[in-house]
Amino acid sequence: MMRRRFLGIAVSALVLGAAGCAEQSVGGKEEPAAAAYPSKTLQIMAPAAAGGGWDTTARSMQKALQDASLLNGQSAEVRNVNGAAGTIGLAELVSSHSGNAHQLMITGLVMIGGVVTNKSQVNLTGTTPIATLTSESEVVVVRADSPYQSLKDLLDAAKADPTAVKWGGGSAGGTDHILVGLLAKAAGADAKTVAKQYVAYSGGGEAKAALLSGDISVGVSGASEFADLVKAGDLRALAVSGAAPEDVGAGTPTPTIKDAGYEVELLNWRGVVAPPGISDADRTAVIGLVDKLHASDAWKQALAEKKWQDFYKSGDEAKAYFESESTRITSVLAEIGLGQ
Amino acid sequence: MNAFADLVDGFGTVLTPQNLLYAAIGVTVGTLVGMLPGIGPALTIALLLPVALELDDPTGTLIMFAGIYYGAMYGGSTTSILLNTPGESASVATSIEGYQMARRGRARAALATAAIGSFVAAIITTVLLTFVTEPMARLAVSFRASDYFALALLAMVTVTAVVGASLVRGLMSLTFGLFLGVVGIDALTGQARFTFGVASMLDGIDVVVVIVGLFAVGEALFIASRLRDLPEKPVPLEPATGFAWLSRADWARSWRPWLRGTALGFPFGALPSGGAELPTFLSYMYEKRRAKNKDEFGRGAIEGVAGPEAANNASFSGVLVPLLTLGIPTSATAAVMLAAFSYFNLSPGPQLFQTQSSLVWALIASLFVGNVLLLALNLPLIRLWVKVLQVPRPLLYAGILVFATLGVYAVSGNIVDVLLAYGIGLVAMLMRHLDFPIAPAILGLILGPLMETQFRRALLLADGDLSIFVTRPLTLALLLLAVAALALPHLPKLFRGRRADRLAVVTGED
Amino acid sequence: MTEPGRPEASPLAGLAAGVVLVAAGLALFARALVVGADRGVTLGGPTFAPLVVTGLWVVVAGLYLGTQVVAWRRRTPATDDGPRPAWRAPLLLLALLVTYAFVLKYTAVGYVLATLAFYIGAAQLLSTRPFREVIARDAIVGLALSLTVYLAFTKLLGIVLPAGVLPL
């Protein structure tokens, strides 16, 4: 079994290499391996159910690859493997697709959290990182009649009494919860107790309703989530978690968390990985393809339509980023008591 | 009224050939996906979004999506009634009486009362949507966690009527559903519960998996176990009488349940954690309790189809209230529609009625048009649908199994989900043999997590102070109602029971 | 309440179900207790609801077992006479379903062929007529169904079903 797989890898590498050489001798192009990739249908796995965020990323990628004619005459397919914050798909990628350069998977910050909270056997570092593609900042909002005028007011209150502030956002251990932990840490508050005041909601809608009803005092979610209510004056945005100030509905840019004096930056990013065990030539080819995807107009159009921030790192840069994010997120989750 | 003039403008937008075509496509696609188990409107809309973007016509697209949403509800009732295979949880209540009617040759009347009831509910609630949107939305978001808990408890105690003839069997079925609801990662703390080390079970057991297992798979297995005893030919259809397949008596028995179902469905749909299932079950319970001939319930009472189906459709207009005015989606489909809005650079919320008023009114007008189309489509189609009952049983149920597997596998790609559906199907077959009712299990699965989550949220937000449940007037009122609902119907029975006991003692039995 | 043509299950089956339900309830309750003891139980914590639900299960299953014991005591020869379900067909059907799922997920047979084979097998298990009489009909309907579903899903909805060995 193992040997056969190995053989398969060797053969595919050989074929790829040969095809690359042939291409080179004819056209004399600079990227020999990339020209022949993909040599069969490209499979993109969305490790979530059809219709969700990762699924949308996968399908946008598929569409842009096809529209920009980057597939070398081949086609791309999106397949869904749902479950446990993407860790079911991750386990499948690592266990049954090792060495297959035509199988990619969408991933993201949420998966790192999922690996920790679901105690997954397989880690994101077990894959071959290819690139990060998009990101979204987080936003911290309060009701318009809230006493907290700034992020500092809010965190001072949480520091003085960790149970005083009731936070709300997406699933436990998800991006929103992680940000609450990071903020509490940065403010020098009791991070574990503060994170315990976090109420998980099943989606932005429920969290919005809870803010309006007065159940929670602070909402944490993706930057665009509360835009309409901020615009209408029902909510006030205190800070965004990205590197630069951003307009999240107020009409003027909302300052970053760093502007408020706390060393916290958190991006809800999404990216793409390949299975482990692919050859260096294959890895170069895949990275080459995604580089071209990123440069294409079709992808730029997809970003604009879906209002995703361009957040591109590929190859070694992506590998380093995946690793540093894994370390950081894992330690935060452990500190707020979710990593055990 | 300004709204009226706006609405007339909306009709002007919708009644163009192009937009009518969008509406027609939407309701047809919706009807089809509604009939397939597991493939709901939310998924369909999500998958059609990229196509819709190409069209670059926000009004037309949203009209089409609303058509899909409504169409799916009409389609869902069809399979529930004819085959006892509801595709989603909101159709379960309809299937209880609807299938019994179909088994007794009354399929056409059941389909007709469902279609007309849906239409009536949709029209009334769309009118309500036109005039009371803003205040209704503000009221809906004033519900807090403790209120939701009390509401769920009230629903739980009132729907014991669904439990069926044998209380203990019904409770067992309910408990089974409650247990399925506990499985998976705890929403508030992320701790795993009853996952038995299977990673796929961390997400919990999806309600679609349970419904496909309990109904489609369970029914097919049950049929397989009873082949020799079942008649080869289907029950002959009762001769069609009256107007639109409903006799005068059917009309007389249907119209009140339609209105009551509408009254239940609309407010529940508007609640951010309300959903469409609760009002359908509450409507069923209410009709059953009110019925003069209670014996007929369980054997195909038309009120039990008319009420829940109206409630189901009414809840959709309710869902639109917080979606349009506050940008709060209260169902999976609404969440996908919200995504569609944002793709077109529209942000639903307090400004939408001002900034995009022509689009909003066109959407509302399209709801009227879509429902007229659906009624026009579904009433004549009844003639065709009942032909399904003539399909030889092996072909029909083998097909149901193919669709059941497809619904679970294609969407999740996760084999554990598929095996779970089969396992639940086996349990459901045994339940059918032992006369356990199926519907309470769905109720448990939906109500259990709602109750637990809201209870714990309320407690967490009150720093663990239980008095939150008695100090908030709305919560307290709902809790008192729950107590009353629990006690009142049993009081007469209790006395009667005691008298029967005394009689038994007197006659010296046992 | 018994419907016409749907006889009450035999008292023995009810008794057996009661025993199984009580045993399952106790096992689940014990598990909830162990987890509760391990992590601590608070009203607002994650261990509370499992205890309530499994506890309720034990109580209700106990009540059910009680009613079944009563029914067993009162059984008359007549109640044992009802039509007995045949277990062979549903169990084979279940095995066929599981095989079908595994073939779809883990082999290269593909959706259309796997579904066609499953359809013919399932229709046969659900039929009382001999294989020879119905195979042509089942195969035609099965092929039409699987092809339609495959094309509708892959081409229209964009949900990929395994193509497998067929050149589709």
PDB file of N, CA and C in Angstrom, chain B residues 65-93:
ATOM      1  N   PHE B  65     -35.067  34.115  -5.627  1.00  0.00           N
ATOM      2  CA  PHE B  65     -34.730  33.438  -4.373  1.00  0.00           C
ATOM      3  C   PHE B  65     -35.937  33.334  -3.443  1.00  0.00           C
ATOM      4  N   ALA B  66     -36.714  34.408  -3.379  1.00  0.00           N
ATOM      5  CA  ALA B  66     -37.916  34.343  -2.546  1.00  0.00           C
ATOM      6  C   ALA B  66     -38.845  33.252  -3.081  1.00  0.00           C
ATOM      7  N   GLY B  67     -38.895  33.127  -4.411  1.00  0.00           N
ATOM      8  CA  GLY B  67     -39.708  32.074  -5.021  1.00  0.00           C
ATOM      9  C   GLY B  67     -39.211  30.693  -4.628  1.00  0.00           C
ATOM     10  N   ILE B  68     -37.889  30.531  -4.581  1.00  0.00           N
ATOM     11  CA  ILE B  68     -37.331  29.236  -4.185  1.00  0.00           C
ATOM     12  C   ILE B  68     -37.733  28.900  -2.749  1.00  0.00           C
ATOM     13  N   TYR B  69     -37.632  29.922  -1.906  1.00  0.00           N
ATOM     14  CA  TYR B  69     -37.948  29.709  -0.488  1.00  0.00           C
ATOM     15  C   TYR B  69     -39.402  29.238  -0.337  1.00  0.00           C
ATOM     16  N   TYR B  70     -40.313  30.006  -0.944  1.00  0.00           N
ATOM     17  CA  TYR B  70     -41.721  29.637  -0.850  1.00  0.00           C
ATOM     18  C   TYR B  70     -42.008  28.304  -1.537  1.00  0.00           C
ATOM     19  N   GLY B  71     -41.448  28.157  -2.745  1.00  0.00           N
ATOM     20  CA  GLY B  71     -41.697  26.941  -3.515  1.00  0.00           C
ATOM     21  C   GLY B  71     -41.281  25.703  -2.741  1.00  0.00           C
ATOM     22  N   ALA B  72     -40.163  25.801  -2.016  1.00  0.00           N
ATOM     23  CA  ALA B  72     -39.675  24.654  -1.255  1.00  0.00           C
ATOM     24  C   ALA B  72     -40.686  24.244  -0.195  1.00  0.00           C
ATOM     25  N   MET B  73     -41.389  25.227   0.335  1.00  0.00           N
ATOM     26  CA  MET B  73     -42.369  24.868   1.363  1.00  0.00           C
ATOM     27  C   MET B  73     -43.580  24.156   0.759  1.00  0.00           C
ATOM     28  N   TYR B  74     -44.004  24.616  -0.407  1.00  0.00           N
ATOM     29  CA  TYR B  74     -45.104  23.918  -1.074  1.00  0.00           C
ATOM     30  C   TYR B  74     -44.652  22.499  -1.436  1.00  0.00           C
ATOM     31  N   GLY B  75     -43.443  22.383  -2.007  1.00  0.00           N
ATOM     32  CA  GLY B  75     -42.951  21.073  -2.416  1.00  0.00           C
ATOM     33  C   GLY B  75     -42.758  20.145  -1.238  1.00  0.00           C
ATOM     34  N   GLY B  76     -42.265  20.705  -0.125  1.00  0.00           N
ATOM     35  CA  GLY B  76     -42.014  19.882   1.061  1.00  0.00           C
ATOM     36  C   GLY B  76     -43.285  19.228   1.565  1.00  0.00           C
ATOM     37  N   SER B  77     -44.390  19.936   1.468  1.00  0.00           N
ATOM     38  CA  SER B  77     -45.626  19.345   1.988  1.00  0.00           C
ATOM     39  C   SER B  77     -46.067  18.178   1.107  1.00  0.00           C
ATOM     40  N   THR B  78     -45.750  18.242  -0.181  1.00  0.00           N
ATOM     41  CA  THR B  78     -46.206  17.193  -1.093  1.00  0.00           C
ATOM     42  C   THR B  78     -45.628  15.823  -0.715  1.00  0.00           C
ATOM     43  N   THR B  79     -44.304  15.749  -0.535  1.00  0.00           N
ATOM     44  CA  THR B  79     -43.712  14.454  -0.188  1.00  0.00           C
ATOM     45  C   THR B  79     -44.098  14.026   1.220  1.00  0.00           C
ATOM     46  N   SER B  80     -44.266  15.006   2.126  1.00  0.00           N
ATOM     47  CA  SER B  80     -44.668  14.640   3.484  1.00  0.00           C
ATOM     48  C   SER B  80     -46.017  13.938   3.468  1.00  0.00           C
ATOM     49  N   ILE B  81     -46.928  14.487   2.673  1.00  0.00           N
ATOM     50  CA  ILE B  81     -48.287  13.950   2.640  1.00  0.00           C
ATOM     51  C   ILE B  81     -48.326  12.611   1.898  1.00  0.00           C
ATOM     52  N   LEU B  82     -47.698  12.569   0.742  1.00  0.00           N
ATOM     53  CA  LEU B  82     -47.839  11.362  -0.075  1.00  0.00           C
ATOM     54  C   LEU B  82     -47.000  10.206   0.434  1.00  0.00           C
ATOM     55  N   LEU B  83     -45.779  10.490   0.878  1.00  0.00           N
ATOM     56  CA  LEU B  83     -44.844   9.399   1.168  1.00  0.00           C
ATOM     57  C   LEU B  83     -44.370   9.348   2.615  1.00  0.00           C
ATOM     58  N   ASN B  84     -44.830  10.289   3.434  1.00  0.00           N
ATOM     59  CA  ASN B  84     -44.361  10.353   4.809  1.00  0.00           C
ATOM     60  C   ASN B  84     -42.848  10.566   4.865  1.00  0.00           C
ATOM     61  N   THR B  85     -42.319  11.313   3.905  1.00  0.00           N
ATOM     62  CA  THR B  85     -40.887  11.614   3.931  1.00  0.00           C
ATOM     63  C   THR B  85     -40.683  13.121   3.885  1.00  0.00           C
ATOM     64  N   PRO B  86     -40.917  13.803   5.015  1.00  0.00           N
ATOM     65  CA  PRO B  86     -40.684  15.244   5.034  1.00  0.00           C
ATOM     66  C   PRO B  86     -39.205  15.522   4.762  1.00  0.00           C
ATOM     67  N   GLY B  87     -38.944  16.579   3.997  1.00  0.00           N
ATOM     68  CA  GLY B  87     -37.569  16.910   3.658  1.00  0.00           C
ATOM     69  C   GLY B  87     -36.909  17.778   4.704  1.00  0.00           C
ATOM     70  N   GLU B  88     -37.698  18.499   5.488  1.00  0.00           N
ATOM     71  CA  GLU B  88     -37.104  19.324   6.536  1.00  0.00           C
ATOM     72  C   GLU B  88     -38.031  19.366   7.739  1.00  0.00           C
ATOM     73  N   SER B  89     -37.489  19.884   8.833  1.00  0.00           N
ATOM     74  CA  SER B  89     -38.207  19.749  10.096  1.00  0.00           C
ATOM     75  C   SER B  89     -39.546  20.461  10.084  1.00  0.00           C
ATOM     76  N   ALA B  90     -39.668  21.542   9.288  1.00  0.00           N
ATOM     77  CA  ALA B  90     -40.922  22.287   9.308  1.00  0.00           C
ATOM     78  C   ALA B  90     -42.076  21.515   8.664  1.00  0.00           C
ATOM     79  N   SER B  91     -41.766  20.453   7.923  1.00  0.00           N
ATOM     80  CA  SER B  91     -42.834  19.679   7.290  1.00  0.00           C
ATOM     81  C   SER B  91     -43.254  18.464   8.115  1.00  0.00           C
ATOM     82  N   VAL B  92     -42.569  18.233   9.229  1.00  0.00           N
ATOM     83  CA  VAL B  92     -42.855  17.020  10.001  1.00  0.00           C
ATOM     84  C   VAL B  92     -44.283  17.025  10.515  1.00  0.00           C
ATOM     85  N   ALA B  93     -44.715  18.185  11.053  1.00  0.00           N
ATOM     86  CA  ALA B  93     -46.064  18.242  11.622  1.00  0.00           C
ATOM     87  C   ALA B  93     -47.122  17.965  10.553  1.00  0.00           C
TER      88      ALA B  93
END
